[in-house]
PDB file of N, CA and C in Angstrom:
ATOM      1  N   UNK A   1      75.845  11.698  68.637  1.00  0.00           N
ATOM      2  CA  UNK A   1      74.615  12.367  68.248  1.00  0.00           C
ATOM      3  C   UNK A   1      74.486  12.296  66.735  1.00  0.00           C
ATOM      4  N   UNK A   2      73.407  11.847  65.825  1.00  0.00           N
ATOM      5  CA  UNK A   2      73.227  12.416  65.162  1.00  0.00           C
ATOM      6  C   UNK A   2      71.966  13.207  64.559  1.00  0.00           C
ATOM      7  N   UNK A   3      71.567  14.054  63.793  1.00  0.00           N
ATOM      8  CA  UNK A   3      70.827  15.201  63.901  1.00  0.00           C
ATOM      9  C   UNK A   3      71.149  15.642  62.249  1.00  0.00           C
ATOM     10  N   UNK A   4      69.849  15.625  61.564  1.00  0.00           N
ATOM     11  CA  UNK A   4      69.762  15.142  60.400  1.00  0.00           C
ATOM     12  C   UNK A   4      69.309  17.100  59.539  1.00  0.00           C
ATOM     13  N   UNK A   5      70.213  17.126  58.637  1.00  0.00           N
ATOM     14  CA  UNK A   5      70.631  18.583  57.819  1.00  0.00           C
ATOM     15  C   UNK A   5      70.107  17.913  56.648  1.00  0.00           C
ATOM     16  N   UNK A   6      69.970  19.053  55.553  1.00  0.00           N
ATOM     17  CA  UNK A   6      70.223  18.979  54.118  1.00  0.00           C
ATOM     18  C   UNK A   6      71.484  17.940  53.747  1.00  0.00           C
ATOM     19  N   UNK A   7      72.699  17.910  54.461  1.00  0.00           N
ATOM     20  CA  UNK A   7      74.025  17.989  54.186  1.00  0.00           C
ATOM     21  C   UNK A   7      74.140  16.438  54.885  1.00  0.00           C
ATOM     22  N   UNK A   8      73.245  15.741  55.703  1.00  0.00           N
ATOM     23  CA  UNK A   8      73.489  14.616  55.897  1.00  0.00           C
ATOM     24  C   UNK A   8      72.931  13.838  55.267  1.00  0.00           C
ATOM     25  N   UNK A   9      72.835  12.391  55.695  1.00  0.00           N
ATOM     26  CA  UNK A   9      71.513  11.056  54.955  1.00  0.00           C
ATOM     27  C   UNK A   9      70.442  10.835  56.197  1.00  0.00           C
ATOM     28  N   UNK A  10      69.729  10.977  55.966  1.00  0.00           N
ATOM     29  CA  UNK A  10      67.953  10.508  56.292  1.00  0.00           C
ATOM     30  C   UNK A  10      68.160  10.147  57.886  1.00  0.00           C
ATOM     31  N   UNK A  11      69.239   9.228  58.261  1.00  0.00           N
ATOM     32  CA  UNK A  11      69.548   9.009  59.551  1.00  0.00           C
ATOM     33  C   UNK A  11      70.404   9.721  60.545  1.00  0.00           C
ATOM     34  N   UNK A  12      70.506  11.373  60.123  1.00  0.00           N
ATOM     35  CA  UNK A  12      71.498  11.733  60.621  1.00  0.00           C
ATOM     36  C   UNK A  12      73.071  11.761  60.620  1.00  0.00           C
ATOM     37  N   UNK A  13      73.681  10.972  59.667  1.00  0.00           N
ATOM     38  CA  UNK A  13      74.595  10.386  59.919  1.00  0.00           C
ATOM     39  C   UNK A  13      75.639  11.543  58.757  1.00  0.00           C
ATOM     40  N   UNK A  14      76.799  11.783  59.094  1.00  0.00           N
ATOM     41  CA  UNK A  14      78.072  11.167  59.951  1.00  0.00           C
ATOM     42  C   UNK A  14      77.363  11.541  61.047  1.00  0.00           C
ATOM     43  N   UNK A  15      77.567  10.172  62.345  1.00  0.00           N
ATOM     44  CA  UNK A  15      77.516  10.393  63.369  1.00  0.00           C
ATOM     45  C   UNK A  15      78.579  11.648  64.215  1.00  0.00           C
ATOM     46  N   UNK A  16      77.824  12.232  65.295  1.00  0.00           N
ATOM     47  CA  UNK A  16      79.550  13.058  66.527  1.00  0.00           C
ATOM     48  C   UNK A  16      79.425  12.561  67.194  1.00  0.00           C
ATOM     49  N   UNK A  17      80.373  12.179  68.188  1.00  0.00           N
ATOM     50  CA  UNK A  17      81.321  11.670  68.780  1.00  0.00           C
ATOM     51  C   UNK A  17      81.217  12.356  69.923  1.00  0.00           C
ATOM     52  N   UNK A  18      81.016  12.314  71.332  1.00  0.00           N
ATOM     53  CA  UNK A  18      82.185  12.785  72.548  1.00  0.00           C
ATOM     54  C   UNK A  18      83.213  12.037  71.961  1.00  0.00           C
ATOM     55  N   UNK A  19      84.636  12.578  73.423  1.00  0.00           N
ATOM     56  CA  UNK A  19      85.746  12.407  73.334  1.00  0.00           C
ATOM     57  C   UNK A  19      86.005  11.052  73.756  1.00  0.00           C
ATOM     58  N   UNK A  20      87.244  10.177  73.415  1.00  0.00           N
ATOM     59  CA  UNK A  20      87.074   8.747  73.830  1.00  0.00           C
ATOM     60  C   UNK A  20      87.052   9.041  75.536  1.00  0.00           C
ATOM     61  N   UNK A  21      86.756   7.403  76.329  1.00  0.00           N
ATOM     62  CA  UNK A  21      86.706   7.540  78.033  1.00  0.00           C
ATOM     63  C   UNK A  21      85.771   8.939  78.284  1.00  0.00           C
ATOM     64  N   UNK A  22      84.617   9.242  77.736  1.00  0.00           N
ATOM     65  CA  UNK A  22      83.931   9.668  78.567  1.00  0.00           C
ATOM     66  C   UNK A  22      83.049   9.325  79.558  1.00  0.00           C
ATOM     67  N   UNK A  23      82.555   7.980  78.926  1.00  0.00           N
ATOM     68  CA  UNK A  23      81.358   6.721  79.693  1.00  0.00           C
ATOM     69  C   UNK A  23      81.817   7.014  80.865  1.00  0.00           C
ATOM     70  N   UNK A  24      80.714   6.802  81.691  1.00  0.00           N
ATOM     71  CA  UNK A  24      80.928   6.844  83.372  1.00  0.00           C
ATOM     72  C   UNK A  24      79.958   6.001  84.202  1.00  0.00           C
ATOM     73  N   UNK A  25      79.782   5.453  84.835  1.00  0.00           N
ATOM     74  CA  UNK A  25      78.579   4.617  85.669  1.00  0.00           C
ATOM     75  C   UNK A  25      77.979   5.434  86.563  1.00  0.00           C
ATOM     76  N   UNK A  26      78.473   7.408  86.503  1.00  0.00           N
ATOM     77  CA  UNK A  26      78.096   7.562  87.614  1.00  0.00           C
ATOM     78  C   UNK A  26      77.140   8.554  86.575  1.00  0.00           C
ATOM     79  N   UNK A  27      75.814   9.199  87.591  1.00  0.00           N
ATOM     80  CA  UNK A  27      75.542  10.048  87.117  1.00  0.00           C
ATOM     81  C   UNK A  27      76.172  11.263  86.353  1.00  0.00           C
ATOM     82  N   UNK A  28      75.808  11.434  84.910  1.00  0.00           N
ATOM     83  CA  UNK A  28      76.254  12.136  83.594  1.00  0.00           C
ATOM     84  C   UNK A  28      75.499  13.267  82.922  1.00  0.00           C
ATOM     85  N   UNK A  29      75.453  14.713  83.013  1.00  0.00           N
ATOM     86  CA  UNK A  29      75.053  15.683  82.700  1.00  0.00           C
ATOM     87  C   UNK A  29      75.449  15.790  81.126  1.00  0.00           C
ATOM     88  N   UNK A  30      74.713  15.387  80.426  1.00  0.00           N
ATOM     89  CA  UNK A  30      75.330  15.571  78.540  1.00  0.00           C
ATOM     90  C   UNK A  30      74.364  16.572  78.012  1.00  0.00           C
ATOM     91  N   UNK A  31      74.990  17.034  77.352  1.00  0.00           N
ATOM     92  CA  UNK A  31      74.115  18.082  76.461  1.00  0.00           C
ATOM     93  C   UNK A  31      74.814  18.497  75.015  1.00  0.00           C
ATOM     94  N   UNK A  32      74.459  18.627  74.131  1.00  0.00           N
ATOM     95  CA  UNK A  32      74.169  18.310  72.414  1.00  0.00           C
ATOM     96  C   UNK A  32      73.562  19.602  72.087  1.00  0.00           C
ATOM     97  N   UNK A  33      74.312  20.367  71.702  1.00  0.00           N
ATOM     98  CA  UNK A  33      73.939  21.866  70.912  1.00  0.00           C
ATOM     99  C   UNK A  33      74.429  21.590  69.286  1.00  0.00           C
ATOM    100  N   UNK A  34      73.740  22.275  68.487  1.00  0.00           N
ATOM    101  CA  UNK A  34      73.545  22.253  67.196  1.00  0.00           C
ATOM    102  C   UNK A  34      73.076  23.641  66.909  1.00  0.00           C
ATOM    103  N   UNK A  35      74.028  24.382  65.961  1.00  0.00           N
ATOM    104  CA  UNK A  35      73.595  25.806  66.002  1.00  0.00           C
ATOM    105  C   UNK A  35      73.175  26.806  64.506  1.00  0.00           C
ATOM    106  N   UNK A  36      72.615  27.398  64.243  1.00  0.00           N
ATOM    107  CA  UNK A  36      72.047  27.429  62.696  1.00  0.00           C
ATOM    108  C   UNK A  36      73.468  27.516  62.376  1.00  0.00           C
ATOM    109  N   UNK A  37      74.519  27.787  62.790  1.00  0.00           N
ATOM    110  CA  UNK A  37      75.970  27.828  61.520  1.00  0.00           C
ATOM    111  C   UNK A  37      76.265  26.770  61.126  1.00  0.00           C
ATOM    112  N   UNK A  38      76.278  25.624  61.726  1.00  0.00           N
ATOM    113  CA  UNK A  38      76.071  23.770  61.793  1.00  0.00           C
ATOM    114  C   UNK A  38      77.510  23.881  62.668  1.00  0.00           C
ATOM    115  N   UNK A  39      77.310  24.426  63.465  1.00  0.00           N
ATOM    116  CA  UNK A  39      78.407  24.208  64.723  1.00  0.00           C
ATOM    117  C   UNK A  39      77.991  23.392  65.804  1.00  0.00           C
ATOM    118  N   UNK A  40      78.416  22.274  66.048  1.00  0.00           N
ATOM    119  CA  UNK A  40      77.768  21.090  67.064  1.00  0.00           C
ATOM    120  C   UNK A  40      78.743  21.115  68.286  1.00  0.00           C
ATOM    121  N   UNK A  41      78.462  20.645  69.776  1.00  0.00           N
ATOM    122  CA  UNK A  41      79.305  21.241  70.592  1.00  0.00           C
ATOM    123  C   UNK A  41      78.726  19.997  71.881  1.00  0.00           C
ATOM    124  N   UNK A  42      79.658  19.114  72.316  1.00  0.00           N
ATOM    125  CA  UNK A  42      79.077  18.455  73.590  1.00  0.00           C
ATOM    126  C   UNK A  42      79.837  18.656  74.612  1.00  0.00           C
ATOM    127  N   UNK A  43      78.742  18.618  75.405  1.00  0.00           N
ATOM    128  CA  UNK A  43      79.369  19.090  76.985  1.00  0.00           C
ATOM    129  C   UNK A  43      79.217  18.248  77.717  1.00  0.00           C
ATOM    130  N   UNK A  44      80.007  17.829  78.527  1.00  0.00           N
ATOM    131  CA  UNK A  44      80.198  16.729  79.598  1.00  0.00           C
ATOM    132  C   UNK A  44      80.072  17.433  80.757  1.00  0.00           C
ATOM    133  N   UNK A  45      79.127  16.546  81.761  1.00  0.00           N
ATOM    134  CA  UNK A  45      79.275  17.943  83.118  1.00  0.00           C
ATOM    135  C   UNK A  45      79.619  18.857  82.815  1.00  0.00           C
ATOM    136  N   UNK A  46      79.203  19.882  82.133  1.00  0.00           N
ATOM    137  CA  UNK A  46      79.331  21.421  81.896  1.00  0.00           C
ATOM    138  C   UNK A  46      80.543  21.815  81.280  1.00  0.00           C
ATOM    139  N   UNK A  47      81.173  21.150  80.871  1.00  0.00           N
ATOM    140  CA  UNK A  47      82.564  21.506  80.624  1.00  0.00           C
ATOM    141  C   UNK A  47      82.420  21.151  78.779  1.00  0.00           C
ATOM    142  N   UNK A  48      83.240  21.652  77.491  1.00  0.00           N
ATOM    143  CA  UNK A  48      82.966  21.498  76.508  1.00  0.00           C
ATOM    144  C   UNK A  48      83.715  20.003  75.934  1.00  0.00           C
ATOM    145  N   UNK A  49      83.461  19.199  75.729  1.00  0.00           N
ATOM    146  CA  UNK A  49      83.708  17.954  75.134  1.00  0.00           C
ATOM    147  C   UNK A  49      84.472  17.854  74.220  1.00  0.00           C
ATOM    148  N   UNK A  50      84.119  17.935  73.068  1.00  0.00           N
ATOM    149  CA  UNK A  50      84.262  17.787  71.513  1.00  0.00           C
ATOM    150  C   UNK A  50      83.253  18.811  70.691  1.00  0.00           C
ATOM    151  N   UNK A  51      83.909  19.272  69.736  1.00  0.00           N
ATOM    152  CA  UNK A  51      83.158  20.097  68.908  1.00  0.00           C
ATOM    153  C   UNK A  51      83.031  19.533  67.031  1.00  0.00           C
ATOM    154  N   UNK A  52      82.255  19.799  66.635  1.00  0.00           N
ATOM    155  CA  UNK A  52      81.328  19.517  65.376  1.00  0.00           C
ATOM    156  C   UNK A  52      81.243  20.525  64.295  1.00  0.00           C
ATOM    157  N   UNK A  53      81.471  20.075  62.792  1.00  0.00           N
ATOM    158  CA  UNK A  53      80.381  21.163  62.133  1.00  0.00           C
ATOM    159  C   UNK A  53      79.902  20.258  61.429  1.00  0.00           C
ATOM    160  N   UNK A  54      78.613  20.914  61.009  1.00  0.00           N
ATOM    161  CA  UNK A  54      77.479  20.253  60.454  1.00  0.00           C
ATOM    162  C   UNK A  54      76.492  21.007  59.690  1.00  0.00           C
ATOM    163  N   UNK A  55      77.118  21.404  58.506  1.00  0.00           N
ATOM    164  CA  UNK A  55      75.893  22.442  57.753  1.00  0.00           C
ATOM    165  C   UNK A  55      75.228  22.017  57.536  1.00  0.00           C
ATOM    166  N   UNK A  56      74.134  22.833  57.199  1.00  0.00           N
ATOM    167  CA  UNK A  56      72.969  22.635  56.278  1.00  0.00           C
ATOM    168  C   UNK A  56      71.916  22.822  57.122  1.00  0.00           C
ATOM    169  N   UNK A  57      70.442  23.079  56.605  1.00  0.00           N
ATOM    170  CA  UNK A  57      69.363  23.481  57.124  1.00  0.00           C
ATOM    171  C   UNK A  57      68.447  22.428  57.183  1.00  0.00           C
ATOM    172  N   UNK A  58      67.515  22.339  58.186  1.00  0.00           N
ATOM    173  CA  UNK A  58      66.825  20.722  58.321  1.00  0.00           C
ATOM    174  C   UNK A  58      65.675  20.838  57.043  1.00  0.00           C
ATOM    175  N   UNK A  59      65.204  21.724  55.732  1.00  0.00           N
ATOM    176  CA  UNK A  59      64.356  21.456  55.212  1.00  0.00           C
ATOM    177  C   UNK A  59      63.632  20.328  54.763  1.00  0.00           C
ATOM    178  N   UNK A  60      64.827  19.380  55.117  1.00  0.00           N
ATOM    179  CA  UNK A  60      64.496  17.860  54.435  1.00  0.00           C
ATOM    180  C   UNK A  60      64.083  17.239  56.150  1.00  0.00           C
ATOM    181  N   UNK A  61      63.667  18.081  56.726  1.00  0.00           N
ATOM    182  CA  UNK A  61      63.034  17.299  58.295  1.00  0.00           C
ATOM    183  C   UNK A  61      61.496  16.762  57.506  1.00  0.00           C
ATOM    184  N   UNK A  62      60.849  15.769  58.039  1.00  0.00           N
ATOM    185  CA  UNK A  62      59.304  15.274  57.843  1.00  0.00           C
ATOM    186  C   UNK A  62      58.798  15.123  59.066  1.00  0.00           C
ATOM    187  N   UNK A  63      57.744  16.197  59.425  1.00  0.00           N
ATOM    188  CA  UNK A  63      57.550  16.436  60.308  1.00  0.00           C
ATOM    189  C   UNK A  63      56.271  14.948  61.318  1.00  0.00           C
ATOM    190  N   UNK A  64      56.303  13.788  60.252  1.00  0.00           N
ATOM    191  CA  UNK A  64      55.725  12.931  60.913  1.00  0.00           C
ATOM    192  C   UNK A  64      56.801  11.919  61.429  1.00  0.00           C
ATOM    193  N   UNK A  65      57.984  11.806  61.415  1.00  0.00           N
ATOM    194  CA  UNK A  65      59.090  11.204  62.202  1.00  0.00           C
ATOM    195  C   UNK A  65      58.961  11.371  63.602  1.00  0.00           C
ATOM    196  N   UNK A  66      59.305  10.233  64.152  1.00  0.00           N
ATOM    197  CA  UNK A  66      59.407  10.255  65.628  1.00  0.00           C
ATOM    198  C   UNK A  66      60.598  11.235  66.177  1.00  0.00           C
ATOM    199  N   UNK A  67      60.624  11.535  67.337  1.00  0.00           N
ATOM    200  CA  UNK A  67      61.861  12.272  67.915  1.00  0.00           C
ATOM    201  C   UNK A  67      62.736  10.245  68.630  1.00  0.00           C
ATOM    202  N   UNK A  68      63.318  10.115  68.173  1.00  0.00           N
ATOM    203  CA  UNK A  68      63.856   9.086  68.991  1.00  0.00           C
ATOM    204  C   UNK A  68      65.331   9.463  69.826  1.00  0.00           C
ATOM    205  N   UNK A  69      65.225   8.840  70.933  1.00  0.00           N
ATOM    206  CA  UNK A  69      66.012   9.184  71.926  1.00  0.00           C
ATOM    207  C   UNK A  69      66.873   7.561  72.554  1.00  0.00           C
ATOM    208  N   UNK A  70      68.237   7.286  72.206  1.00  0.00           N
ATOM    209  CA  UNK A  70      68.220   5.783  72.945  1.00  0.00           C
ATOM    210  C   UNK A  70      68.357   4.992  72.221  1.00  0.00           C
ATOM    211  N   UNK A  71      68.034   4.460  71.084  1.00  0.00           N
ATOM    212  CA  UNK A  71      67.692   3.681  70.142  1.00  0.00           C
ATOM    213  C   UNK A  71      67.484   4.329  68.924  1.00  0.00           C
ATOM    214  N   UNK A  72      67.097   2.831  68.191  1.00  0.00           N
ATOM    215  CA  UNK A  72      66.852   3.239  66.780  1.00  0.00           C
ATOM    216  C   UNK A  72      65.221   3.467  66.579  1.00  0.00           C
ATOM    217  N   UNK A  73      64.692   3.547  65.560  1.00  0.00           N
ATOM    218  CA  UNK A  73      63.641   3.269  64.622  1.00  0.00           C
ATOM    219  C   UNK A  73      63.021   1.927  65.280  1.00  0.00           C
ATOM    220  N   UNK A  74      63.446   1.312  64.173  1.00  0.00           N
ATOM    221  CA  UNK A  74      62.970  -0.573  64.321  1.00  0.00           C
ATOM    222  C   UNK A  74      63.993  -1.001  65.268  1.00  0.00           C
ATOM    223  N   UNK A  75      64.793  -0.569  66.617  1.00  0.00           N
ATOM    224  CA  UNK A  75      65.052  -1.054  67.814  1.00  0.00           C
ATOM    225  C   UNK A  75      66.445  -1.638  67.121  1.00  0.00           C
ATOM    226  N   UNK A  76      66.929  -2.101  68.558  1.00  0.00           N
ATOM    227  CA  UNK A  76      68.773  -3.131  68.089  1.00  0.00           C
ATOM    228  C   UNK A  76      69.589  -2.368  68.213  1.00  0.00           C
ATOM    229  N   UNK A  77      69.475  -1.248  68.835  1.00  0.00           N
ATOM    230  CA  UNK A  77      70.688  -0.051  69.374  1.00  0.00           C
ATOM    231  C   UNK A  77      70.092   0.195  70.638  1.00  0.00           C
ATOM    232  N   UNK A  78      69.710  -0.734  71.305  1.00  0.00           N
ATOM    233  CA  UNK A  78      69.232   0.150  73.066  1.00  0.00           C
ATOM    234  C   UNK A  78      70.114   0.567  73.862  1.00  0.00           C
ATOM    235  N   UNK A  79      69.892   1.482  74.722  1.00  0.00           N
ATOM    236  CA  UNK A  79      71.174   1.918  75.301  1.00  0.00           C
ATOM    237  C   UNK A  79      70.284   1.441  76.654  1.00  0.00           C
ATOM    238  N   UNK A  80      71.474   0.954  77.682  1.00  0.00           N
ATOM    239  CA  UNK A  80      70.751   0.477  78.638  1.00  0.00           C
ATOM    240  C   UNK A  80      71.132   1.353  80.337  1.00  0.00           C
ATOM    241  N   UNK A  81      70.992   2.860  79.963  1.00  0.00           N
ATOM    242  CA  UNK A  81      71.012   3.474  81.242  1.00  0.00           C
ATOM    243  C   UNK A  81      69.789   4.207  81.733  1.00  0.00           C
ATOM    244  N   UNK A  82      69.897   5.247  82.128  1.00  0.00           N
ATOM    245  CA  UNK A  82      68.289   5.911  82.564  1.00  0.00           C
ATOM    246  C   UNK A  82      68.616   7.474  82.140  1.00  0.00           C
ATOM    247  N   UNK A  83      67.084   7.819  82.067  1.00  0.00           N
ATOM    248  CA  UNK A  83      67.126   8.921  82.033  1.00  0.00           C
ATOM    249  C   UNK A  83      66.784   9.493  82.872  1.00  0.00           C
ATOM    250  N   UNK A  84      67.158  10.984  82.973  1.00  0.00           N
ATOM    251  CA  UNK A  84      66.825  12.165  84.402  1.00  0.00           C
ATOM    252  C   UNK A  84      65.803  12.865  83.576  1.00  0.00           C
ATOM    253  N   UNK A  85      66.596  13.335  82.895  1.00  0.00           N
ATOM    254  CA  UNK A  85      65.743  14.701  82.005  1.00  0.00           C
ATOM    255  C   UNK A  85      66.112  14.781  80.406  1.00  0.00           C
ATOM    256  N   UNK A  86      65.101  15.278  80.161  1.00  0.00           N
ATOM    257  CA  UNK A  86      65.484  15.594  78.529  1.00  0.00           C
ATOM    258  C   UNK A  86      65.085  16.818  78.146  1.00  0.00           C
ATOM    259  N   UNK A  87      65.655  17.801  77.655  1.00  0.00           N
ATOM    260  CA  UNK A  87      65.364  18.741  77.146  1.00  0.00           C
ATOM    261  C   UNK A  87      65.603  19.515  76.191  1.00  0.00           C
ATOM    262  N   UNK A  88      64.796  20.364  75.329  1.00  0.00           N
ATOM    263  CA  UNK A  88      64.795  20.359  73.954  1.00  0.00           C
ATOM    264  C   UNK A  88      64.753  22.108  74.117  1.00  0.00           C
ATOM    265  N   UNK A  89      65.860  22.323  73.273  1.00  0.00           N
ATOM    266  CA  UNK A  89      65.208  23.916  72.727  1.00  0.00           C
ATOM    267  C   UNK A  89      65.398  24.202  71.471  1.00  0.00           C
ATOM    268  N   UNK A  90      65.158  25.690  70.988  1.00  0.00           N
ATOM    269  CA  UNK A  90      64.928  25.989  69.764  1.00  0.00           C
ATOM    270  C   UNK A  90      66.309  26.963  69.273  1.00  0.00           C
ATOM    271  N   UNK A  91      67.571  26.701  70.184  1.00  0.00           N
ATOM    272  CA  UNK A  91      68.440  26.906  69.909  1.00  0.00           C
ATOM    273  C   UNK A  91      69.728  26.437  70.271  1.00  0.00           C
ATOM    274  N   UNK A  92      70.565  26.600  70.066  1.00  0.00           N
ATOM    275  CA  UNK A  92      71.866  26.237  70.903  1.00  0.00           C
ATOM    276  C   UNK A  92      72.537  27.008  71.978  1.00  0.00           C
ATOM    277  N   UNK A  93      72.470  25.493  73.359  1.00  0.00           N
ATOM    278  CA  UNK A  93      72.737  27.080  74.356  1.00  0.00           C
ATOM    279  C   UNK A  93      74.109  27.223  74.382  1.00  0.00           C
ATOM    280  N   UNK A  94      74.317  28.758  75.485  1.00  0.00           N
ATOM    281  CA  UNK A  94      76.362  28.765  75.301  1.00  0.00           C
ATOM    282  C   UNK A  94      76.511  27.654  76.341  1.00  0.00           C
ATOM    283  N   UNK A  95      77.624  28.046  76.240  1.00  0.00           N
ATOM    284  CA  UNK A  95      78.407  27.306  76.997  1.00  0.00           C
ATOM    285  C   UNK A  95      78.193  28.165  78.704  1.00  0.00           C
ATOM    286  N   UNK A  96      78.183  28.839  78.566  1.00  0.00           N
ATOM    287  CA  UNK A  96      77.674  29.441  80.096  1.00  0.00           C
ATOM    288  C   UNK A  96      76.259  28.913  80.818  1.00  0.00           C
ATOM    289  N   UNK A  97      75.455  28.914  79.537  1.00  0.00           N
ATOM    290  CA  UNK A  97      74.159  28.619  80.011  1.00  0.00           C
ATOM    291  C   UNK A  97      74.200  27.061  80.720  1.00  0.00           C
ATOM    292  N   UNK A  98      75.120  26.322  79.622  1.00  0.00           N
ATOM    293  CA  UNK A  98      75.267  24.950  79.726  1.00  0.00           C
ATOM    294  C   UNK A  98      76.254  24.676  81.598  1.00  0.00           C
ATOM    295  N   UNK A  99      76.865  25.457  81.618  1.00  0.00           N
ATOM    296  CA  UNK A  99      77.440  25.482  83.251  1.00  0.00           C
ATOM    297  C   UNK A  99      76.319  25.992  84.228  1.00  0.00           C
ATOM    298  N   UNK A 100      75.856  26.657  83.603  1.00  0.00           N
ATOM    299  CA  UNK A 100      74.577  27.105  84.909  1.00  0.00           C
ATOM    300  C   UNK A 100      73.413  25.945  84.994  1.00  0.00           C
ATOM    301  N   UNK A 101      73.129  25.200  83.705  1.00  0.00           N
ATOM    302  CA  UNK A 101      72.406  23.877  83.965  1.00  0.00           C
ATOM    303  C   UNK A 101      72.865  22.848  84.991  1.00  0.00           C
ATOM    304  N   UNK A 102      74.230  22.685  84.376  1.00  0.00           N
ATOM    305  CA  UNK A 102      75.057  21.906  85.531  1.00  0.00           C
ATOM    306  C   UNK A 102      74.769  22.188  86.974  1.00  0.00           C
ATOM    307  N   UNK A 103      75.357  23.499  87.355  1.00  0.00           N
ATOM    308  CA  UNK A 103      75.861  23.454  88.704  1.00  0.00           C
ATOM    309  C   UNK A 103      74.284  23.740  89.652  1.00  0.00           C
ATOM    310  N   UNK A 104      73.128  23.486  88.601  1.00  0.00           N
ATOM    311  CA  UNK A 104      71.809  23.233  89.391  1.00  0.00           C
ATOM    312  C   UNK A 104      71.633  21.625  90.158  1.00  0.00           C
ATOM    313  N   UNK A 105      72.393  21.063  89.451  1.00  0.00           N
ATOM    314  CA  UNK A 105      72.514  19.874  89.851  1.00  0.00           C
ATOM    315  C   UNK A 105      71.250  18.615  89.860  1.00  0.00           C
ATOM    316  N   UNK A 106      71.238  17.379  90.122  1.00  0.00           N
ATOM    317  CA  UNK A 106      70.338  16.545  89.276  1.00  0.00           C
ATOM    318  C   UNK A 106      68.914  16.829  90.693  1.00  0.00           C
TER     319      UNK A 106
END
């Protein structure tokens, strides 16, 4: 993931990471929390992944940027699986919430 702060460069970057061998061919429940402390947190099927910090406040967001999902900008990073769902909120959920997404199932 990356997800662009005061504290990063323009592209988000340092990139986070899941944990190595997470890839799977089978259907994959991921979810990407980012929390005003810059605490970043991924969950694999409901369970917590790898964790992040990442200060800083998005003031340097421009609100005419695309949301891109998959790829880059000008393309050459495609990722070639599918999507179910995408969903966006205006906070970071717990980790409980993130198991109760799960066990709704796809």
């Amino acid at each position: 993931a990356r997800y662009r702060t005061e504290n990063s460069d323009n592209n988000g970057n340092p990139t986070f990471y899941s944990s190595v061998a997470t890839a799977s061919l089978n259907l994959t429940h991921v979810v990407f929390t980012h929390a005003a402390d810059g605490s970043e947190v991924f969950y694999i099927d409901g369970a917590e992944n790898a964790t992040n910090a990442r200060p800083g406040g998005t003031g340097n967001w421009v609100s005419t940027y695309p949301l891109v999902v998959a790829n880059e900008i000008g393309g050459g990073r495609e990722w070639l699986g599918e999507l179910h769902l995408i969903a966006i909120y205006d906070r970071a959920l717990t980790a409980d919430e993130v198991q109760q997404n799960f066990d709704v199932g796809p």
